[in-house]
mmCIF file with all atom_site columns, C-alpha atoms in Angstrom:
data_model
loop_
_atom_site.group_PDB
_atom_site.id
_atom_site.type_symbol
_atom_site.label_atom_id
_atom_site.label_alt_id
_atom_site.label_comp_id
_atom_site.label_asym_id
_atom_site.label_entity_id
_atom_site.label_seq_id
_atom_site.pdbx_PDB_ins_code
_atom_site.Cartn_x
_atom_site.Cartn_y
_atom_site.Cartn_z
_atom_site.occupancy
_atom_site.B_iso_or_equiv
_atom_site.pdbx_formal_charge
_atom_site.auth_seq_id
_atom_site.auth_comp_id
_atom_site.auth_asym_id
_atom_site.auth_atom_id
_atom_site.pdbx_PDB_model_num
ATOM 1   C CA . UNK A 1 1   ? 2.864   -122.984 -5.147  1.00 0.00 ? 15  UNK A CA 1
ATOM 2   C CA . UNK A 1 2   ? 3.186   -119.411 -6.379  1.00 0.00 ? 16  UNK A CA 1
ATOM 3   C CA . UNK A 1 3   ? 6.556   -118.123 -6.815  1.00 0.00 ? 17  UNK A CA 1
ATOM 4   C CA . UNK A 1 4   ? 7.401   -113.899 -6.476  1.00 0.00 ? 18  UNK A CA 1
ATOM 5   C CA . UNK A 1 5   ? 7.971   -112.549 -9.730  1.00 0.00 ? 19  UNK A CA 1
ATOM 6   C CA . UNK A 1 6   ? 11.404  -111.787 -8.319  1.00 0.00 ? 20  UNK A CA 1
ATOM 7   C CA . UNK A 1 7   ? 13.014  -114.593 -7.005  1.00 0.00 ? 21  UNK A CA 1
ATOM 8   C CA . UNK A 1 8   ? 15.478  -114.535 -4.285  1.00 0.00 ? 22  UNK A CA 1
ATOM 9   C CA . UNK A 1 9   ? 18.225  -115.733 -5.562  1.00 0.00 ? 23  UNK A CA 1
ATOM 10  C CA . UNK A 1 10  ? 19.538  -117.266 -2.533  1.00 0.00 ? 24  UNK A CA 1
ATOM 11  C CA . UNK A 1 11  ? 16.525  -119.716 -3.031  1.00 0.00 ? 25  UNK A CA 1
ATOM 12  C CA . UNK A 1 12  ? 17.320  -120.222 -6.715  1.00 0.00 ? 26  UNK A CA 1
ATOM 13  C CA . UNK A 1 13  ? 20.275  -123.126 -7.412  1.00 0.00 ? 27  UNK A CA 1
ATOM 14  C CA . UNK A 1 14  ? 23.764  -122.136 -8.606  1.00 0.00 ? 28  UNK A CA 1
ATOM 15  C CA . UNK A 1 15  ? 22.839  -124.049 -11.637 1.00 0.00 ? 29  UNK A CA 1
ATOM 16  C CA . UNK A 1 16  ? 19.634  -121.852 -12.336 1.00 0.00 ? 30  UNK A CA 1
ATOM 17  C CA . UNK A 1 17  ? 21.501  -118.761 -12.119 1.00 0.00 ? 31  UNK A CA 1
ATOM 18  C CA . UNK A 1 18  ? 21.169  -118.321 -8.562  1.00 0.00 ? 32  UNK A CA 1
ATOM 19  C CA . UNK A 1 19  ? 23.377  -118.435 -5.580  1.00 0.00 ? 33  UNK A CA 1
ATOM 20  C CA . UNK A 1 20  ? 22.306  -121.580 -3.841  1.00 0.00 ? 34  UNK A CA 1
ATOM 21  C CA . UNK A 1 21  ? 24.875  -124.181 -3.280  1.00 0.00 ? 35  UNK A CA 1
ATOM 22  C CA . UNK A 1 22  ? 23.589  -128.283 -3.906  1.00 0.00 ? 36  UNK A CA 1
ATOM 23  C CA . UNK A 1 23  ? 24.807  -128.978 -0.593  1.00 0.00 ? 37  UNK A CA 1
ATOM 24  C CA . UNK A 1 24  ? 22.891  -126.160 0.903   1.00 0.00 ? 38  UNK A CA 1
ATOM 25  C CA . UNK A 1 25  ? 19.950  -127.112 -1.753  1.00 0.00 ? 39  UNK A CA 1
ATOM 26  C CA . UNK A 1 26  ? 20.419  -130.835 -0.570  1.00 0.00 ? 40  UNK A CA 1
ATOM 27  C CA . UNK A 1 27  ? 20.438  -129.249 3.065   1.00 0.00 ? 41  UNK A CA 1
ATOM 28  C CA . UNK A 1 28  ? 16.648  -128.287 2.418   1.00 0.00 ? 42  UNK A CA 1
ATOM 29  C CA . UNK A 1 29  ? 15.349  -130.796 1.076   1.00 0.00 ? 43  UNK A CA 1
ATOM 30  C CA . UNK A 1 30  ? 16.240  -132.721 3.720   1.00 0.00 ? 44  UNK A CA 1
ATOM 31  C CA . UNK A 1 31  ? 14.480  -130.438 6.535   1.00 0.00 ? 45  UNK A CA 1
ATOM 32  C CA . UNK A 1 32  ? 11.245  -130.282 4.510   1.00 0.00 ? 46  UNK A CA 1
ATOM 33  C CA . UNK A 1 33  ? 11.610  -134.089 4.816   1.00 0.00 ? 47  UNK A CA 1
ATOM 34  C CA . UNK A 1 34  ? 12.008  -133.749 8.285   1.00 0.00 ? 48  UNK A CA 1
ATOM 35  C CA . UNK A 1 35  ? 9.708   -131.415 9.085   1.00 0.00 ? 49  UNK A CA 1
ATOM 36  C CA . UNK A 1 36  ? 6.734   -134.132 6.822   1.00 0.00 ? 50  UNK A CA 1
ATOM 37  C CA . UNK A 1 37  ? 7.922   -137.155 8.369   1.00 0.00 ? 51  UNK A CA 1
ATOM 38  C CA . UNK A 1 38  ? 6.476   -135.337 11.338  1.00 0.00 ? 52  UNK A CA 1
ATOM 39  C CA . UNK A 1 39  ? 3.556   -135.439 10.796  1.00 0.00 ? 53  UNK A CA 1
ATOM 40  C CA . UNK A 1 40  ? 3.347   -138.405 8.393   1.00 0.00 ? 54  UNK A CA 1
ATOM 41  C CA . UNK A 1 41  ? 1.352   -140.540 10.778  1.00 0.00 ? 55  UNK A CA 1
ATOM 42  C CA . UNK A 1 42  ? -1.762  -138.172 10.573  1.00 0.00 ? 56  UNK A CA 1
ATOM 43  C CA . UNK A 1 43  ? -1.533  -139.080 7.150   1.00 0.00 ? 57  UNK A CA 1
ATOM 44  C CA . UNK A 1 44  ? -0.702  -142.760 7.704   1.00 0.00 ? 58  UNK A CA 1
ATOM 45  C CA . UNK A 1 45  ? -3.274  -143.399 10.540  1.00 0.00 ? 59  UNK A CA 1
ATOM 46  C CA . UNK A 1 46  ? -6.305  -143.745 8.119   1.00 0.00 ? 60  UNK A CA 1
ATOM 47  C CA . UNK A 1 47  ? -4.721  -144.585 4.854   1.00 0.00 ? 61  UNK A CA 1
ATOM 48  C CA . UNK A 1 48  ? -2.388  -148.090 6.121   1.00 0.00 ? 62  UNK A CA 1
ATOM 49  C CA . UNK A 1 49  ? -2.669  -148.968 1.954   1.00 0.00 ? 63  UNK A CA 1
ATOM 50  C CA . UNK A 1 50  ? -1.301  -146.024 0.539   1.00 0.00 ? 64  UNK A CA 1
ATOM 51  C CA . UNK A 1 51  ? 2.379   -145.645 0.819   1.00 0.00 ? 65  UNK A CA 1
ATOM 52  C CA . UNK A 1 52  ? 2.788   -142.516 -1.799  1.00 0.00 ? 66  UNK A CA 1
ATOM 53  C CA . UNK A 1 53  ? 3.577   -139.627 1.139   1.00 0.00 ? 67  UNK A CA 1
ATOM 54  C CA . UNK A 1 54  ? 6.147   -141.851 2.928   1.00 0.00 ? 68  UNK A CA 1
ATOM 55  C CA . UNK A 1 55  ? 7.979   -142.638 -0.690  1.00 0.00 ? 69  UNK A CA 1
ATOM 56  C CA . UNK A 1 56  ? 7.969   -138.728 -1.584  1.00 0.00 ? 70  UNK A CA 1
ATOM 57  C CA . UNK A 1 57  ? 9.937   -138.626 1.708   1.00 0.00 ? 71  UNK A CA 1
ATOM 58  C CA . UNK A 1 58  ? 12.282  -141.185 1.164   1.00 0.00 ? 72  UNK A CA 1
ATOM 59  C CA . UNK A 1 59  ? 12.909  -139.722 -2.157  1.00 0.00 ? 73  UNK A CA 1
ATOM 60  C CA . UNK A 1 60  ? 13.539  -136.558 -0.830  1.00 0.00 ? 74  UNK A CA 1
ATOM 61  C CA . UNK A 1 61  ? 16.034  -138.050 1.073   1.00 0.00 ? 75  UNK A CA 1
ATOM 62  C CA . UNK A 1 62  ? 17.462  -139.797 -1.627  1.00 0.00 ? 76  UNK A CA 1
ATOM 63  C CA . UNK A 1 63  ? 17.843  -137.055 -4.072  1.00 0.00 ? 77  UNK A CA 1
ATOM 64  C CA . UNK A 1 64  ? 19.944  -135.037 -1.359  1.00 0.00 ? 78  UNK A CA 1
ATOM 65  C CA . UNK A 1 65  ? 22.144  -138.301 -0.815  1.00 0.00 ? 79  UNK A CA 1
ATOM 66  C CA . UNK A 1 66  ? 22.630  -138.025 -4.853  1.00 0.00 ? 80  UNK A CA 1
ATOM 67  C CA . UNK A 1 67  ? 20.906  -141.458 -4.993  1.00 0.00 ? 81  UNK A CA 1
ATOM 68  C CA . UNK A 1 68  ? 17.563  -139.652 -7.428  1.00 0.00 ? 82  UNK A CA 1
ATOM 69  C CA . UNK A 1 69  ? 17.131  -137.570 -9.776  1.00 0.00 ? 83  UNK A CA 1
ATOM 70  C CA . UNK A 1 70  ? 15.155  -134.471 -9.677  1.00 0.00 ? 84  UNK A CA 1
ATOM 71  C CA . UNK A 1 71  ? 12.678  -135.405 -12.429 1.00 0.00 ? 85  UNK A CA 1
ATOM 72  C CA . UNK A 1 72  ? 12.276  -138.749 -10.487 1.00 0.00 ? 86  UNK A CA 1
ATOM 73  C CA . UNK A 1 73  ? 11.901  -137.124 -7.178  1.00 0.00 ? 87  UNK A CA 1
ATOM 74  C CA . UNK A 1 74  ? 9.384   -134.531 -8.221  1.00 0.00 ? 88  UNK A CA 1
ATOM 75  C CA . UNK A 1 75  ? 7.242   -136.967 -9.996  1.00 0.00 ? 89  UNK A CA 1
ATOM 76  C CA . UNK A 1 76  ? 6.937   -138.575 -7.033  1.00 0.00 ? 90  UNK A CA 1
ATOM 77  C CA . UNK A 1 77  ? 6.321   -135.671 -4.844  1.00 0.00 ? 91  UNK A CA 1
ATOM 78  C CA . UNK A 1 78  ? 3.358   -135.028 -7.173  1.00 0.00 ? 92  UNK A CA 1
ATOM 79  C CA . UNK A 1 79  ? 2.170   -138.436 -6.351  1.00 0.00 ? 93  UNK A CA 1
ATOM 80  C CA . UNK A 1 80  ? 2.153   -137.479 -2.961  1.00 0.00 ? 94  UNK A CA 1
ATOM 81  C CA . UNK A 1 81  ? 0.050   -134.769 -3.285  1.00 0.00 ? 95  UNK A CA 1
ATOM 82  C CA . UNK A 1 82  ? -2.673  -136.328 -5.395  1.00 0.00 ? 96  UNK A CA 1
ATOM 83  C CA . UNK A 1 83  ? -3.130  -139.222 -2.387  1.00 0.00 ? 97  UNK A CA 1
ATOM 84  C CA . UNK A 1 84  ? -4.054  -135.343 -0.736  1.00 0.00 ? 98  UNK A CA 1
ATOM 85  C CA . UNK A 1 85  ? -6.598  -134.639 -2.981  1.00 0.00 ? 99  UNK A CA 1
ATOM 86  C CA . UNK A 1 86  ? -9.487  -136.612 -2.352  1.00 0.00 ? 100 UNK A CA 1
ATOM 87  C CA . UNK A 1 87  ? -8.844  -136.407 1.627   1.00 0.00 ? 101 UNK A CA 1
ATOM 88  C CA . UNK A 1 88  ? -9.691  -134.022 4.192   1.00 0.00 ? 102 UNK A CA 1
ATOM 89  C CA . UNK A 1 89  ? -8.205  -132.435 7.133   1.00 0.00 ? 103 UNK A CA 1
ATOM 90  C CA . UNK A 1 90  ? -4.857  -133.492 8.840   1.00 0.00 ? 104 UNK A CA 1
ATOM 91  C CA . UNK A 1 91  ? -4.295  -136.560 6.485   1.00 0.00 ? 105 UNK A CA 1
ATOM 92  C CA . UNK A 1 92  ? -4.641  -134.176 3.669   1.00 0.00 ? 106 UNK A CA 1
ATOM 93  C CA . UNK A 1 93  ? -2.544  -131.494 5.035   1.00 0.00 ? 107 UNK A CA 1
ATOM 94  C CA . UNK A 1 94  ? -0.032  -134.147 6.002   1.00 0.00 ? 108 UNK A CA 1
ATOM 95  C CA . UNK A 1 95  ? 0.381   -135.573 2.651   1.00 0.00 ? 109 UNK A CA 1
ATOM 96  C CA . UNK A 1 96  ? 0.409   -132.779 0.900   1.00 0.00 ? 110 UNK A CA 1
ATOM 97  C CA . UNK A 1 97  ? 3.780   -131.635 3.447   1.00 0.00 ? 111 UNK A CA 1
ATOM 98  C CA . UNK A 1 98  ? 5.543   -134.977 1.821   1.00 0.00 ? 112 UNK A CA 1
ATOM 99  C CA . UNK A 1 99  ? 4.534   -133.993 -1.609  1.00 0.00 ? 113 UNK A CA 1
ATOM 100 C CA . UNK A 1 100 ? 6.111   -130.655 -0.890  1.00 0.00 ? 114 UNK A CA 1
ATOM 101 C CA . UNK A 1 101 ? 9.014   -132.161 0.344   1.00 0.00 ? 115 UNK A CA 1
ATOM 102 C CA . UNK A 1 102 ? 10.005  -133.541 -2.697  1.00 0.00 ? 116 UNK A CA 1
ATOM 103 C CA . UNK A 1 103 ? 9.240   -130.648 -4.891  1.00 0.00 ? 117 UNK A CA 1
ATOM 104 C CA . UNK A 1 104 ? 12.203  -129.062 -2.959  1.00 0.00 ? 118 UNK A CA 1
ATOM 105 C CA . UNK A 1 105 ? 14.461  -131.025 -5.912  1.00 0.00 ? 119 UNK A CA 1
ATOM 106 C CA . UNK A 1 106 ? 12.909  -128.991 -8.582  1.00 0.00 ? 120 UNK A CA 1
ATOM 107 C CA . UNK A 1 107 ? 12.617  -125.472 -6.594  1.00 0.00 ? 121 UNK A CA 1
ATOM 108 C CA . UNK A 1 108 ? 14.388  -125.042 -3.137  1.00 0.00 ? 122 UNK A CA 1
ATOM 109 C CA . UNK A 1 109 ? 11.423  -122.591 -1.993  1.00 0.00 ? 123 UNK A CA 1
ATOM 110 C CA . UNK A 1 110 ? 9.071   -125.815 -2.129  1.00 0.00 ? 124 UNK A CA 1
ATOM 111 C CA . UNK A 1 111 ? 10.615  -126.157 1.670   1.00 0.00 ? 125 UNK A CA 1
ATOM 112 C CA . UNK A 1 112 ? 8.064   -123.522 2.787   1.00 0.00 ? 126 UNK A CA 1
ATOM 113 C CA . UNK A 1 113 ? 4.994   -125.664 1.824   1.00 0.00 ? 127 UNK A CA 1
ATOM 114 C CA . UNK A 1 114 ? 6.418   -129.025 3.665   1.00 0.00 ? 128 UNK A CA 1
ATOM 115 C CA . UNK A 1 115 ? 6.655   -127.055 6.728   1.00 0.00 ? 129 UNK A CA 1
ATOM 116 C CA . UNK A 1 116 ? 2.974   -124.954 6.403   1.00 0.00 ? 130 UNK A CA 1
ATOM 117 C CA . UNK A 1 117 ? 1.216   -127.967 5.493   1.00 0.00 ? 131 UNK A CA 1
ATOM 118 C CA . UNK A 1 118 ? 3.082   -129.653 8.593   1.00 0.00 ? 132 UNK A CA 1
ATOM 119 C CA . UNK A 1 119 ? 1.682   -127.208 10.553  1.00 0.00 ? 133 UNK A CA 1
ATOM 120 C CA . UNK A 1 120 ? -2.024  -126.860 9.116   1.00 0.00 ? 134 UNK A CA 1
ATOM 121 C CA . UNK A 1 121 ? -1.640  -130.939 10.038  1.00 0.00 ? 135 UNK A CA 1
ATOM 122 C CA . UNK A 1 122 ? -1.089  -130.593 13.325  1.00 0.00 ? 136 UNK A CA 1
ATOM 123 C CA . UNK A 1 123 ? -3.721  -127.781 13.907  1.00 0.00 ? 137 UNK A CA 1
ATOM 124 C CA . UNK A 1 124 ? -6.487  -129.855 12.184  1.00 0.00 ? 138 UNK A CA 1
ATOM 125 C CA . UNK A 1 125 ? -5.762  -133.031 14.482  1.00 0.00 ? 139 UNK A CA 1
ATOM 126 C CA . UNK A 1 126 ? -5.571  -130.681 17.781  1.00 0.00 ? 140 UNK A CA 1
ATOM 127 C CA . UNK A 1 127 ? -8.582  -130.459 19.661  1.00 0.00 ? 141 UNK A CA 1
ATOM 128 C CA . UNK A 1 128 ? -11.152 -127.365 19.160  1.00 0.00 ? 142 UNK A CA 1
ATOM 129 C CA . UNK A 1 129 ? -9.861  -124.493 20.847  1.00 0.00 ? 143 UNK A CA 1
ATOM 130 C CA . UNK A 1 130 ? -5.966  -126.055 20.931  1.00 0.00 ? 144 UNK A CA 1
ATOM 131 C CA . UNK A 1 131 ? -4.932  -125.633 17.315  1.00 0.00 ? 145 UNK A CA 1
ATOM 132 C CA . UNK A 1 132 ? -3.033  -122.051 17.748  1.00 0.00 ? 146 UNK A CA 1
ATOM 133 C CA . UNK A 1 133 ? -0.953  -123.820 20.160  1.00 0.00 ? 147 UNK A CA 1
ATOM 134 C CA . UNK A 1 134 ? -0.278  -127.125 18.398  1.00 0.00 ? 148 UNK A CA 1
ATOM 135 C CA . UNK A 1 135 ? 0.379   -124.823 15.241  1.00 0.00 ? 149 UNK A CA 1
ATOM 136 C CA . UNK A 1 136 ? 3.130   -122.713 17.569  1.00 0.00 ? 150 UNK A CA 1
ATOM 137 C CA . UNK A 1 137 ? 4.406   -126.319 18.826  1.00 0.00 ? 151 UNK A CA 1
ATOM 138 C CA . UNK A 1 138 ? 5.004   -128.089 15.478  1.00 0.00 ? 152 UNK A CA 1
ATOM 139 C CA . UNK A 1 139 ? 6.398   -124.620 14.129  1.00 0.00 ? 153 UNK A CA 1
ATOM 140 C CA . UNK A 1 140 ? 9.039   -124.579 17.130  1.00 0.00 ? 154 UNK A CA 1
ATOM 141 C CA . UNK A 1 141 ? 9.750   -128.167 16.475  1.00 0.00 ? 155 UNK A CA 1
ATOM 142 C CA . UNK A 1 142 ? 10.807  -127.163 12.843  1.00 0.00 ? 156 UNK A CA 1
ATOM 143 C CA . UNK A 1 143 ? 12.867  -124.029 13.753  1.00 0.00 ? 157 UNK A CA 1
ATOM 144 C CA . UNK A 1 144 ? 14.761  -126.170 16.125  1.00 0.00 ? 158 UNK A CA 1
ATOM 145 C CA . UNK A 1 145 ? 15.725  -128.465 12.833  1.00 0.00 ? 159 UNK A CA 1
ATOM 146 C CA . UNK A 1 146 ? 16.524  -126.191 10.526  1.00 0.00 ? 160 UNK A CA 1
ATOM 147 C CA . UNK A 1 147 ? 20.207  -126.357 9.846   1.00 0.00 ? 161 UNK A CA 1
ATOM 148 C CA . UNK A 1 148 ? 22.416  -123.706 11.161  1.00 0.00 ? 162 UNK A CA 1
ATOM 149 C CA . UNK A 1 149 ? 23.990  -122.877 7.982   1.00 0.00 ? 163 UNK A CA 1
ATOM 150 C CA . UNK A 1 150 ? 20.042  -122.368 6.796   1.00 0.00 ? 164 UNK A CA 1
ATOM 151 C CA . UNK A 1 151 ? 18.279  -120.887 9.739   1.00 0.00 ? 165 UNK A CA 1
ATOM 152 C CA . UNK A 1 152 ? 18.472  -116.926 8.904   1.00 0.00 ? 166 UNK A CA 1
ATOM 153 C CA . UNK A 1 153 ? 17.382  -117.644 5.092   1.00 0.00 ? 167 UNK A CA 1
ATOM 154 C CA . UNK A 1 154 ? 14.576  -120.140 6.064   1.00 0.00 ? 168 UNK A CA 1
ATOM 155 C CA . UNK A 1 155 ? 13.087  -117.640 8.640   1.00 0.00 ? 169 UNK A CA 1
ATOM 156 C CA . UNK A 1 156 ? 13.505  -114.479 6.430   1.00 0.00 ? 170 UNK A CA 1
ATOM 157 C CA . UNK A 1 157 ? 12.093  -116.432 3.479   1.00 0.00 ? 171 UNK A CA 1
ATOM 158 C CA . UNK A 1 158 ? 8.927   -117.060 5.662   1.00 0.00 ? 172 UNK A CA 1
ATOM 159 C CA . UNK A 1 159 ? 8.110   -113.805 5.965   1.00 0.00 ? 173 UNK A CA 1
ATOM 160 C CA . UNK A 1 160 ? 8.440   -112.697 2.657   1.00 0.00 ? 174 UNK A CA 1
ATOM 161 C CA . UNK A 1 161 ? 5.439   -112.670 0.347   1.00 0.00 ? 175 UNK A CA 1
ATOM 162 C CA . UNK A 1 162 ? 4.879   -115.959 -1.162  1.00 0.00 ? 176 UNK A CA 1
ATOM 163 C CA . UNK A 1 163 ? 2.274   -114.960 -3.718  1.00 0.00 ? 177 UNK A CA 1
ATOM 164 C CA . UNK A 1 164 ? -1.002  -112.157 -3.847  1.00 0.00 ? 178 UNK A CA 1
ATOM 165 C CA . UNK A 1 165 ? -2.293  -111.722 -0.548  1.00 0.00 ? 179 UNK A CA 1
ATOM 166 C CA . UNK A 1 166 ? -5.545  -110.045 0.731   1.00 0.00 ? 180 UNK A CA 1
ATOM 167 C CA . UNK A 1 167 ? -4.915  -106.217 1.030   1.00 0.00 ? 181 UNK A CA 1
ATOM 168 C CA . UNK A 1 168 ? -3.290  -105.028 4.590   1.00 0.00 ? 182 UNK A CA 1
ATOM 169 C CA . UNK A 1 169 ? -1.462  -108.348 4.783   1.00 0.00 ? 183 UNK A CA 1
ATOM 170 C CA . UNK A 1 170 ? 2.210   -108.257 4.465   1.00 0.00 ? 184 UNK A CA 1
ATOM 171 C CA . UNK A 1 171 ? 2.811   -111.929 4.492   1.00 0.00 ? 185 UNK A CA 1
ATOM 172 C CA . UNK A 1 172 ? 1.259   -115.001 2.971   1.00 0.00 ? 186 UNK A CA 1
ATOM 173 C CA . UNK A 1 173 ? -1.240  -117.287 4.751   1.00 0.00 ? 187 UNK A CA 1
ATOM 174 C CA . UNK A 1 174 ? 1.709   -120.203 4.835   1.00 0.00 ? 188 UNK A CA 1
ATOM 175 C CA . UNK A 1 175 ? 3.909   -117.777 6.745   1.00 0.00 ? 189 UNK A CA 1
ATOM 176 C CA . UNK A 1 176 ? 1.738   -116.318 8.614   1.00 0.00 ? 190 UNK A CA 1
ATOM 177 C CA . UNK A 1 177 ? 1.207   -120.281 10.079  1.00 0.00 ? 191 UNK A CA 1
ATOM 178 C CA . UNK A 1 178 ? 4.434   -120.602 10.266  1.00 0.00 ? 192 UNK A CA 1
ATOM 179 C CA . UNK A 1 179 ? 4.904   -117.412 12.262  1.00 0.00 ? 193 UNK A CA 1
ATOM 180 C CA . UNK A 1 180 ? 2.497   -117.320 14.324  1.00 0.00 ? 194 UNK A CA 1
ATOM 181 C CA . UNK A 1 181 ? 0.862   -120.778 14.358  1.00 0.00 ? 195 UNK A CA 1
ATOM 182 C CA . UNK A 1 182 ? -2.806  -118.724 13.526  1.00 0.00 ? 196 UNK A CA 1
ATOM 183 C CA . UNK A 1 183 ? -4.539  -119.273 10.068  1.00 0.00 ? 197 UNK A CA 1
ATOM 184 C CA . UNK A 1 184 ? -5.252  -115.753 8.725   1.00 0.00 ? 198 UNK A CA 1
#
């Protein structure tokens, strides 16, 4: 993940000079949990032996309880993502949502890329001509978890630019999933 040069500072934690509270911060972390838990059995449906995504969950969840520590919970968020690497598809995309999930620890705007790659998960498993509207589905599904206290900063922070983008597009490609439900 690519952050702006100029961070919002409603994404950045009190403690990093920003104006995000931890409960709000905890609040995040444990909707990008949600929101990879989702779609964790695309993931879990072909790799029974590898448990990494469903930890990087769990730890998610733990570091919002207070029960982790960020170091711990990032590490293992990375660990997450490299059972991603070497896959393909839904599984990938699936595992690499955990692995973003738990990254929201170290940097709140790490709750983006739990719900894109959620998304991208559920478009590669749809049939051919159905992934737009399993994209739109899983992206509804998320909106309707975000907390209340959340909602207006998680949707304006998707469509704000995430890093470069092609010329004549105002968003980046994980918003524009999240959006619209349509890879650009």
């Amino acid at each position: 993940m690519i952050l702006p040069i100029v961070r919002d500072p409603r994404l950045v934690s009190m403690r990093r000079g920003g104006t995000l509270t931890e409960p709000d911060h905890q609040l995040l972390a444990v909707w990008a949990a949600a929101c990879a838990e989702h779609v964790l059995p695309l993931f879990e449906e072909s790799n029974r032996g590898d448990s990494r995504p469903r930890e990087a969950i769990e730890a998610a969840r733990a570091w919002a309880r207070g029960q982790a520590t960020m170091m711990h919970t990032r590490a293992i968020g990375g660990h997450a993502m490299g059972a991603a690497r070497p896959l393909r598809g839904a599984a990938r995309f699936a595992a690499y949502a955990a692995g973003q999930a738990a990254c929201v620890a170290h940097v709140p705007e790490h709750d983006l890329g739990a719900s894109a790659y959620s998304i991208k998960a559920v478009q590669s498993a749809a049939p051919r001509e159905k992934e737009q509207e399993a994209g739109q589905a899983e992206r509804d599904w998320q909106r309707r978890r975000i907390p209340d206290i959340l909602r207006d900063l998680v949707l304006e922070d998707q469509t704000l630019t995430r890093w470069p983008h092609p010329p004549g597009v105002r968003s980046s490609p994980s918003c524009i999933i999240i959006l619209t439900g349509t890879v650009v």
